[in-house]
């Protein structure tokens, strides 16, 4: 997802990681859920996966 421009802390939330870019005191106090950011990131990921599927299908047909 980093290649799609998704911020590391949003990727961590999607993967449900508890350590990483937000750790220590920040992890304890930063309880924001990032729902909108996660939704946008997953939409980007969906489009990427669909594009890869289309590319593969075209290669197999061609």
JSON list of C-alpha atoms in Angstrom, two decimals:
[
{"chain": "A", "resi": 1, "resn": "UNK", "atom": "CA", "xyz": [0.00, 0.00, 0.00]},
{"chain": "A", "resi": 2, "resn": "UNK", "atom": "CA", "xyz": [2.96, 2.30, 0.52]},
{"chain": "A", "resi": 3, "resn": "UNK", "atom": "CA", "xyz": [3.46, 2.21, -3.24]},
{"chain": "A", "resi": 4, "resn": "UNK", "atom": "CA", "xyz": [-0.04, 3.61, -3.60]},
{"chain": "A", "resi": 5, "resn": "UNK", "atom": "CA", "xyz": [0.77, 6.51, -1.28]},
{"chain": "A", "resi": 6, "resn": "UNK", "atom": "CA", "xyz": [-1.00, 5.21, 1.82]},
{"chain": "A", "resi": 7, "resn": "UNK", "atom": "CA", "xyz": [0.49, 6.56, 5.05]},
{"chain": "A", "resi": 8, "resn": "UNK", "atom": "CA", "xyz": [2.22, 3.97, 7.25]},
{"chain": "A", "resi": 9, "resn": "UNK", "atom": "CA", "xyz": [-0.04, 4.59, 10.25]},
{"chain": "A", "resi": 10, "resn": "UNK", "atom": "CA", "xyz": [-3.11, 3.90, 8.09]},
{"chain": "A", "resi": 11, "resn": "UNK", "atom": "CA", "xyz": [-1.60, 0.64, 6.81]},
{"chain": "A", "resi": 12, "resn": "UNK", "atom": "CA", "xyz": [-0.93, -0.36, 10.42]},
{"chain": "A", "resi": 13, "resn": "UNK", "atom": "CA", "xyz": [-4.57, 0.25, 11.32]},
{"chain": "A", "resi": 14, "resn": "UNK", "atom": "CA", "xyz": [-5.76, -1.82, 8.35]},
{"chain": "A", "resi": 15, "resn": "UNK", "atom": "CA", "xyz": [-3.44, -4.67, 9.34]},
{"chain": "A", "resi": 16, "resn": "UNK", "atom": "CA", "xyz": [-4.36, -4.21, 13.01]},
{"chain": "A", "resi": 17, "resn": "UNK", "atom": "CA", "xyz": [-0.73, -3.84, 14.06]},
{"chain": "A", "resi": 18, "resn": "UNK", "atom": "CA", "xyz": [-0.17, -2.48, 17.54]},
{"chain": "A", "resi": 19, "resn": "UNK", "atom": "CA", "xyz": [3.46, -1.47, 17.03]},
{"chain": "A", "resi": 20, "resn": "UNK", "atom": "CA", "xyz": [5.30, 0.32, 14.28]},
{"chain": "A", "resi": 21, "resn": "UNK", "atom": "CA", "xyz": [5.20, 3.97, 13.30]},
{"chain": "A", "resi": 22, "resn": "UNK", "atom": "CA", "xyz": [2.90, 4.84, 16.18]},
{"chain": "A", "resi": 23, "resn": "UNK", "atom": "CA", "xyz": [4.40, 3.40, 19.35]},
{"chain": "A", "resi": 24, "resn": "UNK", "atom": "CA", "xyz": [5.08, 4.20, 22.97]},
{"chain": "A", "resi": 25, "resn": "UNK", "atom": "CA", "xyz": [3.10, 7.06, 24.47]},
{"chain": "A", "resi": 26, "resn": "UNK", "atom": "CA", "xyz": [1.68, 8.03, 21.08]},
{"chain": "A", "resi": 27, "resn": "UNK", "atom": "CA", "xyz": [0.18, 4.56, 20.66]},
{"chain": "A", "resi": 28, "resn": "UNK", "atom": "CA", "xyz": [-1.53, 4.84, 24.02]},
{"chain": "A", "resi": 29, "resn": "UNK", "atom": "CA", "xyz": [-3.04, 8.26, 23.41]},
{"chain": "A", "resi": 30, "resn": "UNK", "atom": "CA", "xyz": [-3.69, 8.06, 19.67]},
{"chain": "A", "resi": 31, "resn": "UNK", "atom": "CA", "xyz": [-7.01, 6.19, 19.68]},
{"chain": "A", "resi": 32, "resn": "UNK", "atom": "CA", "xyz": [-8.34, 7.75, 16.50]},
{"chain": "A", "resi": 33, "resn": "UNK", "atom": "CA", "xyz": [-9.73, 5.00, 14.28]},
{"chain": "A", "resi": 34, "resn": "UNK", "atom": "CA", "xyz": [-8.77, 6.49, 10.86]},
{"chain": "A", "resi": 35, "resn": "UNK", "atom": "CA", "xyz": [-11.94, 4.97, 9.34]},
{"chain": "A", "resi": 36, "resn": "UNK", "atom": "CA", "xyz": [-12.14, 7.43, 6.43]},
{"chain": "A", "resi": 37, "resn": "UNK", "atom": "CA", "xyz": [-8.44, 7.04, 5.68]},
{"chain": "A", "resi": 38, "resn": "UNK", "atom": "CA", "xyz": [-8.69, 3.25, 5.85]},
{"chain": "A", "resi": 39, "resn": "UNK", "atom": "CA", "xyz": [-11.72, 3.27, 3.55]},
{"chain": "A", "resi": 40, "resn": "UNK", "atom": "CA", "xyz": [-9.83, 5.40, 1.01]},
{"chain": "A", "resi": 41, "resn": "UNK", "atom": "CA", "xyz": [-6.76, 3.17, 1.23]},
{"chain": "A", "resi": 42, "resn": "UNK", "atom": "CA", "xyz": [-8.80, 0.01, 0.71]},
{"chain": "A", "resi": 43, "resn": "UNK", "atom": "CA", "xyz": [-10.51, 1.61, -2.29]},
{"chain": "A", "resi": 44, "resn": "UNK", "atom": "CA", "xyz": [-7.09, 2.31, -3.80]},
{"chain": "A", "resi": 45, "resn": "UNK", "atom": "CA", "xyz": [-6.08, -1.29, -3.10]},
{"chain": "A", "resi": 46, "resn": "UNK", "atom": "CA", "xyz": [-9.30, -2.58, -4.68]},
{"chain": "A", "resi": 47, "resn": "UNK", "atom": "CA", "xyz": [-8.65, -0.60, -7.86]},
{"chain": "A", "resi": 48, "resn": "UNK", "atom": "CA", "xyz": [-5.06, -1.87, -8.00]},
{"chain": "A", "resi": 49, "resn": "UNK", "atom": "CA", "xyz": [-6.10, -5.50, -7.61]},
{"chain": "A", "resi": 50, "resn": "UNK", "atom": "CA", "xyz": [-8.81, -5.08, -10.27]},
{"chain": "A", "resi": 51, "resn": "UNK", "atom": "CA", "xyz": [-6.27, -3.51, -12.64]},
{"chain": "A", "resi": 52, "resn": "UNK", "atom": "CA", "xyz": [-3.88, -6.42, -12.09]},
{"chain": "A", "resi": 53, "resn": "UNK", "atom": "CA", "xyz": [-6.69, -8.88, -12.81]},
{"chain": "A", "resi": 54, "resn": "UNK", "atom": "CA", "xyz": [-7.55, -7.04, -16.01]},
{"chain": "A", "resi": 55, "resn": "UNK", "atom": "CA", "xyz": [-3.89, -7.03, -17.10]},
{"chain": "A", "resi": 56, "resn": "UNK", "atom": "CA", "xyz": [-3.57, -10.76, -16.47]},
{"chain": "A", "resi": 57, "resn": "UNK", "atom": "CA", "xyz": [-6.79, -11.49, -18.32]},
{"chain": "A", "resi": 58, "resn": "UNK", "atom": "CA", "xyz": [-5.65, -9.48, -21.32]},
{"chain": "A", "resi": 59, "resn": "UNK", "atom": "CA", "xyz": [-2.29, -11.26, -21.36]},
{"chain": "A", "resi": 60, "resn": "UNK", "atom": "CA", "xyz": [-3.99, -14.63, -21.32]},
{"chain": "A", "resi": 61, "resn": "UNK", "atom": "CA", "xyz": [-6.36, -13.61, -24.13]},
{"chain": "A", "resi": 62, "resn": "UNK", "atom": "CA", "xyz": [-3.67, -12.00, -26.25]}
]
